[in-house]
């Protein structure tokens, strides 16, 4: 039994129904010449069809990003072959590779310089969550600790096919947005992400109070400060301070483990 | 136990005399696979000068440091101090093996800098200072290099613990306590990978003054030169010309470069610290990510070092497979690099698209045998992880005999006589051969300066001594020659490939001929005298092995304390050390040339910063 193919125009008409106004009546003789659609659709179609990525490579994933743009995978099919080195001219930041503490201030600054609408795609395991280098002392465990990310592409490195899939997901996200609700036409919606600073270790200016609570709690120990005692303060205070998010995650994990044992 | 050691040490006659005549020698390390001389720290310059001037060891390959605190619960034989700076020297004229010097560092953590004898020690000593806190007296510019000024502590010291510290060695027992998992982020109040010393106040903390390079007026600008104000121009770390995240601080006058300082560490992924926590086998996929264009060569360097340490034999078929993979990799790297030199010259994208066309076909071959395009993780200690697939050789032969030579011919036709390439490349970035050698530069860079030094010939590893190939050299040591030498080397790679693919033992038949040694297939325990096991435990000792990676001399230095994790794991990265020459090569040329000079060094930041 071959399944009957759904009647595509009818389904499309059904989807468009809420947007079609009764007041617009297209005469029969113009039916072939006039298209009626929504502003959102045109707006989003044009945005997604000429989305320019930032020419920005961090590590190994950048090689696969170049391969994606090269002749075999041909990113030009999606209107994305124009990579702009300037953040002012680009719409999409592909964070392709390991984000290190030394690099993250530059990345946040570049992100702040991008004009809205802007999107961020975290490519690969490192940009998503630190990847194989997560435990390293100079590695940021995921760029989403600092800037908002729209799409994550797993892999180490992701193949060009995976990257293209992720880029199409960005396109889908663009298509779902409405000009009425997007933040960049609203007042006081966009904020700069504070640029993290490199002190004794990297710190987020928003977390200064939190850091001071830990480091200033104990009397100053000269030995810990001078002889590479990088662990001293953090590990002393570490396990006690557990955030709410972490608690819920741990509880969920325990529940899952219990369910697994029971089932 | 140590009966299995196979020492590829320098020949005995030479070492016998050296121990007597070397200034400041305290003794030799006898329990090692690599024989090393212990030299008093205050006599190290005399010893290095003796080796350079009298014995012809003109190439200071590697300078690194080992921290022996807590070593196996006791002191290592012959080494009494905590820190030990290790020098590896080679001879570019004679070829052959190395001389290893160990200098135990006195308690004030200070040793004389070797930069006066070997300017190539510059970046490596800065790295040792950064990661271990050893101060090199007389170093011209001893600043942190991979981390930033003001970072707390020296992270490679054994007592320095990172924020996400679990245990000293893997596998961690704490991974799944009570059946659930915990995120490291959740254990720290700020939810990020950071750790702050007690008493550190982010409010009152002051950032150190940013470094600016001082003017080093080039010789050709004489006294009569119009005195204008020089400015500092920064390139990077986000800049399309820097091949990743690299930063160049330049001081320019007009457009002429007066001084250029490389700034790196933007991709410092703590390879060595993680490598010391890992087991030996766990490090193999990490080596893929060093020079991420050439994972197979990196695998080989690491496998060689461990095989040297443990004495694992490699079967013939595996040796041929390794050669084939390494030469394919070299082809990929050189065409990639040619394409991107042209990119840096302003021929944006088009030459690069032509140059990397064949790369995809080679990556398909890699994917077929290893499962991954870039991060192949294909080699193992004592062989390769699995045999070639059916029909692989046919495809590889088609590439090597037909497709790749044609691709090189095409590049040659398009680029070699190109007027712009000549105008921009001829005479730019010149540095004489003796300067390059003293700066520890290796690989295509010195061969473009007329030095026929290639590890595949100078100290053959694998089965390279069986193939008929040449080391191409070019005389001018400029950008044009650095472009053209890569084309010539890629031709030699194709030549080796054709021979290796024709001669490979076992041929097309899958499963005929061993692709891995018996120790690998039975588990590593068998060579350790015990029962078969997954974890390799090399005997106590140290080994340094090097391969001719497409970028230059890639070396791995491993010190073992007999446990499943390396005590010290150091990568002698060709890209990093070749950058020694960037400043001297760029001074006197235009700022736009610096971009191409960097491109012609052919760096990969994963290997520069590690």
PDB file of N, CA, C and O in Angstrom, chain A residues 54-59 62 85-87 93-94 96 98-111 113 138 195-196 198, chain B residues 145-146 148 233-250 261-268 292 598 603-606 608-609:
ATOM      1  N   UNK A  54      31.062  35.188  10.860  1.00  0.00           N
ATOM      2  CA  UNK A  54      32.309  35.882  11.192  1.00  0.00           C
ATOM      3  C   UNK A  54      33.477  34.977  10.811  1.00  0.00           C
ATOM      4  O   UNK A  54      33.462  33.789  11.120  1.00  0.00           O
ATOM      5  N   UNK A  55      34.452  35.537  10.136  1.00  0.00           N
ATOM      6  CA  UNK A  55      35.643  34.759   9.784  1.00  0.00           C
ATOM      7  C   UNK A  55      36.502  34.630  11.046  1.00  0.00           C
ATOM      8  O   UNK A  55      37.251  35.529  11.386  1.00  0.00           O
ATOM      9  N   UNK A  56      36.340  33.544  11.724  1.00  0.00           N
ATOM     10  CA  UNK A  56      36.823  33.491  13.091  1.00  0.00           C
ATOM     11  C   UNK A  56      37.067  32.031  13.436  1.00  0.00           C
ATOM     12  O   UNK A  56      36.133  31.263  13.570  1.00  0.00           O
ATOM     13  N   UNK A  57      38.319  31.641  13.511  1.00  0.00           N
ATOM     14  CA  UNK A  57      38.616  30.263  13.833  1.00  0.00           C
ATOM     15  C   UNK A  57      39.434  30.189  15.100  1.00  0.00           C
ATOM     16  O   UNK A  57      40.335  30.993  15.307  1.00  0.00           O
ATOM     17  N   UNK A  58      39.121  29.242  15.942  1.00  0.00           N
ATOM     18  CA  UNK A  58      39.883  29.119  17.180  1.00  0.00           C
ATOM     19  C   UNK A  58      40.851  27.955  17.131  1.00  0.00           C
ATOM     20  O   UNK A  58      42.002  28.089  17.482  1.00  0.00           O
ATOM     21  N   UNK A  59      40.372  26.788  16.733  1.00  0.00           N
ATOM     22  CA  UNK A  59      41.225  25.614  16.844  1.00  0.00           C
ATOM     23  C   UNK A  59      40.882  24.632  15.742  1.00  0.00           C
ATOM     24  O   UNK A  59      40.529  25.029  14.642  1.00  0.00           O
ATOM     25  N   UNK A  62      38.039  24.907  13.306  1.00  0.00           N
ATOM     26  CA  UNK A  62      38.120  25.898  12.242  1.00  0.00           C
ATOM     27  C   UNK A  62      38.537  25.253  10.936  1.00  0.00           C
ATOM     28  O   UNK A  62      38.133  25.708   9.859  1.00  0.00           O
ATOM     29  N   UNK A  85      35.580  39.213   8.130  1.00  0.00           N
ATOM     30  CA  UNK A  85      36.485  39.296   9.279  1.00  0.00           C
ATOM     31  C   UNK A  85      36.062  40.341  10.302  1.00  0.00           C
ATOM     32  O   UNK A  85      36.521  40.307  11.431  1.00  0.00           O
ATOM     33  N   UNK A  86      35.211  41.254   9.904  1.00  0.00           N
ATOM     34  CA  UNK A  86      34.807  42.298  10.845  1.00  0.00           C
ATOM     35  C   UNK A  86      33.522  41.903  11.547  1.00  0.00           C
ATOM     36  O   UNK A  86      32.540  41.547  10.894  1.00  0.00           O
ATOM     37  N   UNK A  87      33.483  41.988  12.864  1.00  0.00           N
ATOM     38  CA  UNK A  87      32.245  41.637  13.558  1.00  0.00           C
ATOM     39  C   UNK A  87      31.094  42.575  13.212  1.00  0.00           C
ATOM     40  O   UNK A  87      29.930  42.197  13.337  1.00  0.00           O
ATOM     41  N   UNK A  93      28.284  34.119  14.680  1.00  0.00           N
ATOM     42  CA  UNK A  93      29.617  33.801  15.177  1.00  0.00           C
ATOM     43  C   UNK A  93      29.693  32.294  15.361  1.00  0.00           C
ATOM     44  O   UNK A  93      28.931  31.726  16.142  1.00  0.00           O
ATOM     45  N   UNK A  94      30.583  31.658  14.590  1.00  0.00           N
ATOM     46  CA  UNK A  94      30.790  30.222  14.765  1.00  0.00           C
ATOM     47  C   UNK A  94      31.978  30.075  15.697  1.00  0.00           C
ATOM     48  O   UNK A  94      33.119  30.330  15.303  1.00  0.00           O
ATOM     49  N   UNK A  96      34.459  28.160  16.816  1.00  0.00           N
ATOM     50  CA  UNK A  96      34.948  26.885  16.296  1.00  0.00           C
ATOM     51  C   UNK A  96      36.217  26.496  17.019  1.00  0.00           C
ATOM     52  O   UNK A  96      37.310  26.734  16.530  1.00  0.00           O
ATOM     53  N   UNK A  98      38.436  25.282  20.890  1.00  0.00           N
ATOM     54  CA  UNK A  98      38.605  25.427  22.328  1.00  0.00           C
ATOM     55  C   UNK A  98      38.687  26.897  22.714  1.00  0.00           C
ATOM     56  O   UNK A  98      39.458  27.645  22.136  1.00  0.00           O
ATOM     57  N   UNK A  99      37.909  27.289  23.676  1.00  0.00           N
ATOM     58  CA  UNK A  99      37.954  28.655  24.175  1.00  0.00           C
ATOM     59  C   UNK A  99      38.850  28.664  25.401  1.00  0.00           C
ATOM     60  O   UNK A  99      38.608  27.950  26.364  1.00  0.00           O
ATOM     61  N   UNK A 100      39.920  29.437  25.334  1.00  0.00           N
ATOM     62  CA  UNK A 100      40.815  29.496  26.472  1.00  0.00           C
ATOM     63  C   UNK A 100      40.551  30.760  27.266  1.00  0.00           C
ATOM     64  O   UNK A 100      39.927  31.704  26.783  1.00  0.00           O
ATOM     65  N   UNK A 101      41.046  30.753  28.487  1.00  0.00           N
ATOM     66  CA  UNK A 101      40.839  31.920  29.342  1.00  0.00           C
ATOM     67  C   UNK A 101      41.483  33.153  28.745  1.00  0.00           C
ATOM     68  O   UNK A 101      40.983  34.255  28.869  1.00  0.00           O
ATOM     69  N   UNK A 102      42.622  32.943  28.106  1.00  0.00           N
ATOM     70  CA  UNK A 102      43.314  34.088  27.544  1.00  0.00           C
ATOM     71  C   UNK A 102      42.536  34.664  26.363  1.00  0.00           C
ATOM     72  O   UNK A 102      42.636  35.839  26.061  1.00  0.00           O
ATOM     73  N   UNK A 103      41.790  33.822  25.687  1.00  0.00           N
ATOM     74  CA  UNK A 103      41.091  34.259  24.475  1.00  0.00           C
ATOM     75  C   UNK A 103      39.710  34.794  24.774  1.00  0.00           C
ATOM     76  O   UNK A 103      39.174  35.599  24.010  1.00  0.00           O
ATOM     77  N   UNK A 104      39.095  34.372  25.877  1.00  0.00           N
ATOM     78  CA  UNK A 104      37.669  34.672  26.037  1.00  0.00           C
ATOM     79  C   UNK A 104      37.382  36.174  26.150  1.00  0.00           C
ATOM     80  O   UNK A 104      36.346  36.622  25.634  1.00  0.00           O
ATOM     81  N   UNK A 105      38.248  37.016  26.737  1.00  0.00           N
ATOM     82  CA  UNK A 105      37.932  38.446  26.701  1.00  0.00           C
ATOM     83  C   UNK A 105      37.800  38.973  25.276  1.00  0.00           C
ATOM     84  O   UNK A 105      36.902  39.779  24.988  1.00  0.00           O
ATOM     85  N   UNK A 106      38.663  38.480  24.392  1.00  0.00           N
ATOM     86  CA  UNK A 106      38.584  38.923  22.993  1.00  0.00           C
ATOM     87  C   UNK A 106      37.280  38.461  22.355  1.00  0.00           C
ATOM     88  O   UNK A 106      36.634  39.208  21.619  1.00  0.00           O
ATOM     89  N   UNK A 107      36.871  37.232  22.667  1.00  0.00           N
ATOM     90  CA  UNK A 107      35.640  36.715  22.053  1.00  0.00           C
ATOM     91  C   UNK A 107      34.438  37.515  22.530  1.00  0.00           C
ATOM     92  O   UNK A 107      33.563  37.882  21.741  1.00  0.00           O
ATOM     93  N   UNK A 108      34.400  37.798  23.829  1.00  0.00           N
ATOM     94  CA  UNK A 108      33.259  38.559  24.351  1.00  0.00           C
ATOM     95  C   UNK A 108      33.240  39.951  23.748  1.00  0.00           C
ATOM     96  O   UNK A 108      32.180  40.483  23.393  1.00  0.00           O
ATOM     97  N   UNK A 109      34.418  40.523  23.579  1.00  0.00           N
ATOM     98  CA  UNK A 109      34.473  41.855  22.989  1.00  0.00           C
ATOM     99  C   UNK A 109      33.984  41.813  21.532  1.00  0.00           C
ATOM    100  O   UNK A 109      33.234  42.681  21.099  1.00  0.00           O
ATOM    101  N   UNK A 110      34.387  40.787  20.818  1.00  0.00           N
ATOM    102  CA  UNK A 110      33.930  40.657  19.427  1.00  0.00           C
ATOM    103  C   UNK A 110      32.418  40.470  19.398  1.00  0.00           C
ATOM    104  O   UNK A 110      31.717  41.070  18.588  1.00  0.00           O
ATOM    105  N   UNK A 111      31.925  39.664  20.325  1.00  0.00           N
ATOM    106  CA  UNK A 111      30.478  39.442  20.377  1.00  0.00           C
ATOM    107  C   UNK A 111      29.748  40.756  20.625  1.00  0.00           C
ATOM    108  O   UNK A 111      28.730  41.051  20.001  1.00  0.00           O
ATOM    109  N   UNK A 113      30.683  43.596  19.777  1.00  0.00           N
ATOM    110  CA  UNK A 113      30.793  44.468  18.603  1.00  0.00           C
ATOM    111  C   UNK A 113      29.884  44.054  17.465  1.00  0.00           C
ATOM    112  O   UNK A 113      29.670  44.823  16.537  1.00  0.00           O
ATOM    113  N   UNK A 138      43.649  26.374  31.724  1.00  0.00           N
ATOM    114  CA  UNK A 138      43.504  27.565  30.895  1.00  0.00           C
ATOM    115  C   UNK A 138      42.307  27.447  29.968  1.00  0.00           C
ATOM    116  O   UNK A 138      42.202  28.181  29.011  1.00  0.00           O
ATOM    117  N   UNK A 195      32.972  42.215  29.784  1.00  0.00           N
ATOM    118  CA  UNK A 195      34.151  41.487  29.320  1.00  0.00           C
ATOM    119  C   UNK A 195      34.879  40.896  30.528  1.00  0.00           C
ATOM    120  O   UNK A 195      35.210  41.625  31.468  1.00  0.00           O
ATOM    121  N   UNK A 196      35.113  39.591  30.536  1.00  0.00           N
ATOM    122  CA  UNK A 196      35.847  38.999  31.656  1.00  0.00           C
ATOM    123  C   UNK A 196      37.287  39.498  31.696  1.00  0.00           C
ATOM    124  O   UNK A 196      37.844  39.896  30.676  1.00  0.00           O
ATOM    125  N   UNK A 198      41.433  39.194  33.205  1.00  0.00           N
ATOM    126  CA  UNK A 198      42.462  38.216  33.574  1.00  0.00           C
ATOM    127  C   UNK A 198      43.229  38.720  34.787  1.00  0.00           C
ATOM    128  O   UNK A 198      44.106  39.570  34.672  1.00  0.00           O
TER     129      UNK A 198
ATOM    130  N   UNK B 145      54.660  33.474  28.752  1.00  0.00           N
ATOM    131  CA  UNK B 145      54.398  33.396  27.309  1.00  0.00           C
ATOM    132  C   UNK B 145      53.081  32.708  27.010  1.00  0.00           C
ATOM    133  O   UNK B 145      52.304  33.196  26.187  1.00  0.00           O
ATOM    134  N   UNK B 146      52.788  31.610  27.671  1.00  0.00           N
ATOM    135  CA  UNK B 146      51.541  30.922  27.366  1.00  0.00           C
ATOM    136  C   UNK B 146      50.404  31.427  28.242  1.00  0.00           C
ATOM    137  O   UNK B 146      49.256  31.429  27.826  1.00  0.00           O
ATOM    138  N   UNK B 148      49.122  34.578  31.144  1.00  0.00           N
ATOM    139  CA  UNK B 148      49.209  36.033  31.149  1.00  0.00           C
ATOM    140  C   UNK B 148      49.961  36.513  32.381  1.00  0.00           C
ATOM    141  O   UNK B 148      50.041  35.802  33.385  1.00  0.00           O
ATOM    142  N   UNK B 233      51.682  48.640  16.567  1.00  0.00           N
ATOM    143  CA  UNK B 233      50.487  48.107  15.909  1.00  0.00           C
ATOM    144  C   UNK B 233      50.317  46.661  16.352  1.00  0.00           C
ATOM    145  O   UNK B 233      51.272  45.887  16.382  1.00  0.00           O
ATOM    146  N   UNK B 234      49.103  46.349  16.708  1.00  0.00           N
ATOM    147  CA  UNK B 234      48.801  45.018  17.207  1.00  0.00           C
ATOM    148  C   UNK B 234      48.028  44.239  16.154  1.00  0.00           C
ATOM    149  O   UNK B 234      47.067  44.747  15.597  1.00  0.00           O
ATOM    150  N   UNK B 235      48.469  43.033  15.857  1.00  0.00           N
ATOM    151  CA  UNK B 235      47.712  42.146  14.971  1.00  0.00           C
ATOM    152  C   UNK B 235      47.264  40.954  15.789  1.00  0.00           C
ATOM    153  O   UNK B 235      48.086  40.242  16.344  1.00  0.00           O
ATOM    154  N   UNK B 236      45.982  40.732  15.801  1.00  0.00           N
ATOM    155  CA  UNK B 236      45.489  39.561  16.499  1.00  0.00           C
ATOM    156  C   UNK B 236      44.999  39.895  17.893  1.00  0.00           C
ATOM    157  O   UNK B 236      45.018  41.057  18.260  1.00  0.00           O
ATOM    158  N   UNK B 237      44.553  38.915  18.678  1.00  0.00           N
ATOM    159  CA  UNK B 237      44.503  37.488  18.373  1.00  0.00           C
ATOM    160  C   UNK B 237      43.393  37.100  17.399  1.00  0.00           C
ATOM    161  O   UNK B 237      43.431  35.991  16.870  1.00  0.00           O
ATOM    162  N   UNK B 238      42.423  37.998  17.179  1.00  0.00           N
ATOM    163  CA  UNK B 238      41.436  37.665  16.159  1.00  0.00           C
ATOM    164  C   UNK B 238      41.792  38.458  14.920  1.00  0.00           C
ATOM    165  O   UNK B 238      41.517  39.646  14.853  1.00  0.00           O
ATOM    166  N   UNK B 239      42.456  37.808  13.990  1.00  0.00           N
ATOM    167  CA  UNK B 239      42.849  38.497  12.773  1.00  0.00           C
ATOM    168  C   UNK B 239      42.929  37.439  11.685  1.00  0.00           C
ATOM    169  O   UNK B 239      43.506  36.382  11.899  1.00  0.00           O
ATOM    170  N   UNK B 240      42.369  37.687  10.545  1.00  0.00           N
ATOM    171  CA  UNK B 240      42.320  36.630   9.526  1.00  0.00           C
ATOM    172  C   UNK B 240      43.688  36.179   9.046  1.00  0.00           C
ATOM    173  O   UNK B 240      43.826  35.090   8.505  1.00  0.00           O
ATOM    174  N   UNK B 241      44.716  36.990   9.252  1.00  0.00           N
ATOM    175  CA  UNK B 241      46.014  36.615   8.713  1.00  0.00           C
ATOM    176  C   UNK B 241      46.800  35.731   9.652  1.00  0.00           C
ATOM    177  O   UNK B 241      47.855  35.239   9.280  1.00  0.00           O
ATOM    178  N   UNK B 242      46.358  35.565  10.878  1.00  0.00           N
ATOM    179  CA  UNK B 242      47.237  34.931  11.855  1.00  0.00           C
ATOM    180  C   UNK B 242      47.041  33.423  11.953  1.00  0.00           C
ATOM    181  O   UNK B 242      47.581  32.799  12.854  1.00  0.00           O
ATOM    182  N   UNK B 243      46.256  32.829  11.076  1.00  0.00           N
ATOM    183  CA  UNK B 243      46.099  31.373  11.039  1.00  0.00           C
ATOM    184  C   UNK B 243      45.611  30.831  12.368  1.00  0.00           C
ATOM    185  O   UNK B 243      46.105  29.825  12.843  1.00  0.00           O
ATOM    186  N   UNK B 244      44.676  31.495  12.963  1.00  0.00           N
ATOM    187  CA  UNK B 244      44.204  31.023  14.246  1.00  0.00           C
ATOM    188  C   UNK B 244      44.256  32.167  15.237  1.00  0.00           C
ATOM    189  O   UNK B 244      44.067  33.316  14.869  1.00  0.00           O
ATOM    190  N   UNK B 245      44.539  31.836  16.471  1.00  0.00           N
ATOM    191  CA  UNK B 245      44.537  32.866  17.497  1.00  0.00           C
ATOM    192  C   UNK B 245      45.968  33.161  17.912  1.00  0.00           C
ATOM    193  O   UNK B 245      46.491  32.597  18.853  1.00  0.00           O
ATOM    194  N   UNK B 246      46.578  34.018  17.192  1.00  0.00           N
ATOM    195  CA  UNK B 246      47.973  34.361  17.400  1.00  0.00           C
ATOM    196  C   UNK B 246      48.046  35.881  17.374  1.00  0.00           C
ATOM    197  O   UNK B 246      47.253  36.553  16.738  1.00  0.00           O
ATOM    198  N   UNK B 247      49.004  36.424  18.094  1.00  0.00           N
ATOM    199  CA  UNK B 247      49.056  37.866  18.183  1.00  0.00           C
ATOM    200  C   UNK B 247      50.475  38.323  17.896  1.00  0.00           C
ATOM    201  O   UNK B 247      51.427  37.717  18.370  1.00  0.00           O
ATOM    202  N   UNK B 248      50.580  39.358  17.089  1.00  0.00           N
ATOM    203  CA  UNK B 248      51.888  39.934  16.805  1.00  0.00           C
ATOM    204  C   UNK B 248      51.870  41.371  17.276  1.00  0.00           C
ATOM    205  O   UNK B 248      50.989  42.141  16.893  1.00  0.00           O
ATOM    206  N   UNK B 249      52.813  41.699  18.119  1.00  0.00           N
ATOM    207  CA  UNK B 249      52.976  43.090  18.537  1.00  0.00           C
ATOM    208  C   UNK B 249      54.090  43.663  17.683  1.00  0.00           C
ATOM    209  O   UNK B 249      55.218  43.179  17.722  1.00  0.00           O
ATOM    210  N   UNK B 250      53.781  44.675  16.910  1.00  0.00           N
ATOM    211  CA  UNK B 250      54.817  45.224  16.047  1.00  0.00           C
ATOM    212  C   UNK B 250      55.034  46.678  16.382  1.00  0.00           C
ATOM    213  O   UNK B 250      54.111  47.391  16.765  1.00  0.00           O
ATOM    214  N   UNK B 261      57.145  41.181  18.147  1.00  0.00           N
ATOM    215  CA  UNK B 261      57.119  40.197  19.231  1.00  0.00           C
ATOM    216  C   UNK B 261      55.920  39.284  19.057  1.00  0.00           C
ATOM    217  O   UNK B 261      54.797  39.763  18.990  1.00  0.00           O
ATOM    218  N   UNK B 262      56.132  37.981  18.971  1.00  0.00           N
ATOM    219  CA  UNK B 262      54.968  37.094  18.964  1.00  0.00           C
ATOM    220  C   UNK B 262      54.378  36.956  20.365  1.00  0.00           C
ATOM    221  O   UNK B 262      55.109  36.883  21.354  1.00  0.00           O
ATOM    222  N   UNK B 263      53.088  36.987  20.437  1.00  0.00           N
ATOM    223  CA  UNK B 263      52.387  36.760  21.705  1.00  0.00           C
ATOM    224  C   UNK B 263      51.490  35.551  21.492  1.00  0.00           C
ATOM    225  O   UNK B 263      50.702  35.526  20.551  1.00  0.00           O
ATOM    226  N   UNK B 264      51.610  34.577  22.367  1.00  0.00           N
ATOM    227  CA  UNK B 264      50.813  33.371  22.133  1.00  0.00           C
ATOM    228  C   UNK B 264      50.166  32.898  23.417  1.00  0.00           C
ATOM    229  O   UNK B 264      50.167  33.593  24.421  1.00  0.00           O
ATOM    230  N   UNK B 265      49.595  31.729  23.364  1.00  0.00           N
ATOM    231  CA  UNK B 265      48.902  31.207  24.533  1.00  0.00           C
ATOM    232  C   UNK B 265      47.396  31.314  24.416  1.00  0.00           C
ATOM    233  O   UNK B 265      46.679  30.915  25.323  1.00  0.00           O
ATOM    234  N   UNK B 266      46.918  31.831  23.291  1.00  0.00           N
ATOM    235  CA  UNK B 266      45.472  31.957  23.138  1.00  0.00           C
ATOM    236  C   UNK B 266      44.807  30.626  22.836  1.00  0.00           C
ATOM    237  O   UNK B 266      43.602  30.542  22.764  1.00  0.00           O
ATOM    238  N   UNK B 267      45.622  29.632  22.570  1.00  0.00           N
ATOM    239  CA  UNK B 267      45.068  28.290  22.414  1.00  0.00           C
ATOM    240  C   UNK B 267      45.836  27.320  23.312  1.00  0.00           C
ATOM    241  O   UNK B 267      46.030  26.164  22.980  1.00  0.00           O
ATOM    242  N   UNK B 268      46.306  27.819  24.435  1.00  0.00           N
ATOM    243  CA  UNK B 268      47.056  26.950  25.347  1.00  0.00           C
ATOM    244  C   UNK B 268      46.064  26.046  26.065  1.00  0.00           C
ATOM    245  O   UNK B 268      45.321  26.487  26.922  1.00  0.00           O
ATOM    246  N   UNK B 292      46.616  20.002  14.181  1.00  0.00           N
ATOM    247  CA  UNK B 292      45.390  19.304  13.784  1.00  0.00           C
ATOM    248  C   UNK B 292      45.266  19.112  12.285  1.00  0.00           C
ATOM    249  O   UNK B 292      44.286  18.573  11.824  1.00  0.00           O
ATOM    250  N   UNK B 598      54.810  35.177   8.299  1.00  0.00           N
ATOM    251  CA  UNK B 598      54.192  34.262   9.255  1.00  0.00           C
ATOM    252  C   UNK B 598      53.552  33.088   8.517  1.00  0.00           C
ATOM    253  O   UNK B 598      53.699  31.932   8.923  1.00  0.00           O
ATOM    254  N   UNK B 603      52.445  27.862  10.565  1.00  0.00           N
ATOM    255  CA  UNK B 603      52.191  27.439  11.941  1.00  0.00           C
ATOM    256  C   UNK B 603      50.766  26.925  12.077  1.00  0.00           C
ATOM    257  O   UNK B 603      49.882  27.283  11.306  1.00  0.00           O
ATOM    258  N   UNK B 604      50.584  26.080  13.065  1.00  0.00           N
ATOM    259  CA  UNK B 604      49.254  25.659  13.488  1.00  0.00           C
ATOM    260  C   UNK B 604      49.194  25.934  14.976  1.00  0.00           C
ATOM    261  O   UNK B 604      50.041  25.494  15.737  1.00  0.00           O
ATOM    262  N   UNK B 605      48.200  26.705  15.364  1.00  0.00           N
ATOM    263  CA  UNK B 605      48.207  27.198  16.740  1.00  0.00           C
ATOM    264  C   UNK B 605      48.023  26.100  17.766  1.00  0.00           C
ATOM    265  O   UNK B 605      48.482  26.237  18.891  1.00  0.00           O
ATOM    266  N   UNK B 606      47.384  25.032  17.375  1.00  0.00           N
ATOM    267  CA  UNK B 606      47.227  23.939  18.330  1.00  0.00           C
ATOM    268  C   UNK B 606      48.574  23.400  18.775  1.00  0.00           C
ATOM    269  O   UNK B 606      48.741  22.956  19.911  1.00  0.00           O
ATOM    270  N   UNK B 608      51.499  25.308  18.441  1.00  0.00           N
ATOM    271  CA  UNK B 608      52.265  26.397  19.021  1.00  0.00           C
ATOM    272  C   UNK B 608      51.980  26.490  20.514  1.00  0.00           C
ATOM    273  O   UNK B 608      52.891  26.528  21.341  1.00  0.00           O
ATOM    274  N   UNK B 609      50.720  26.525  20.853  1.00  0.00           N
ATOM    275  CA  UNK B 609      50.364  26.766  22.249  1.00  0.00           C
ATOM    276  C   UNK B 609      50.196  25.482  23.054  1.00  0.00           C
ATOM    277  O   UNK B 609      50.343  25.509  24.265  1.00  0.00           O
TER     278      UNK B 609
END
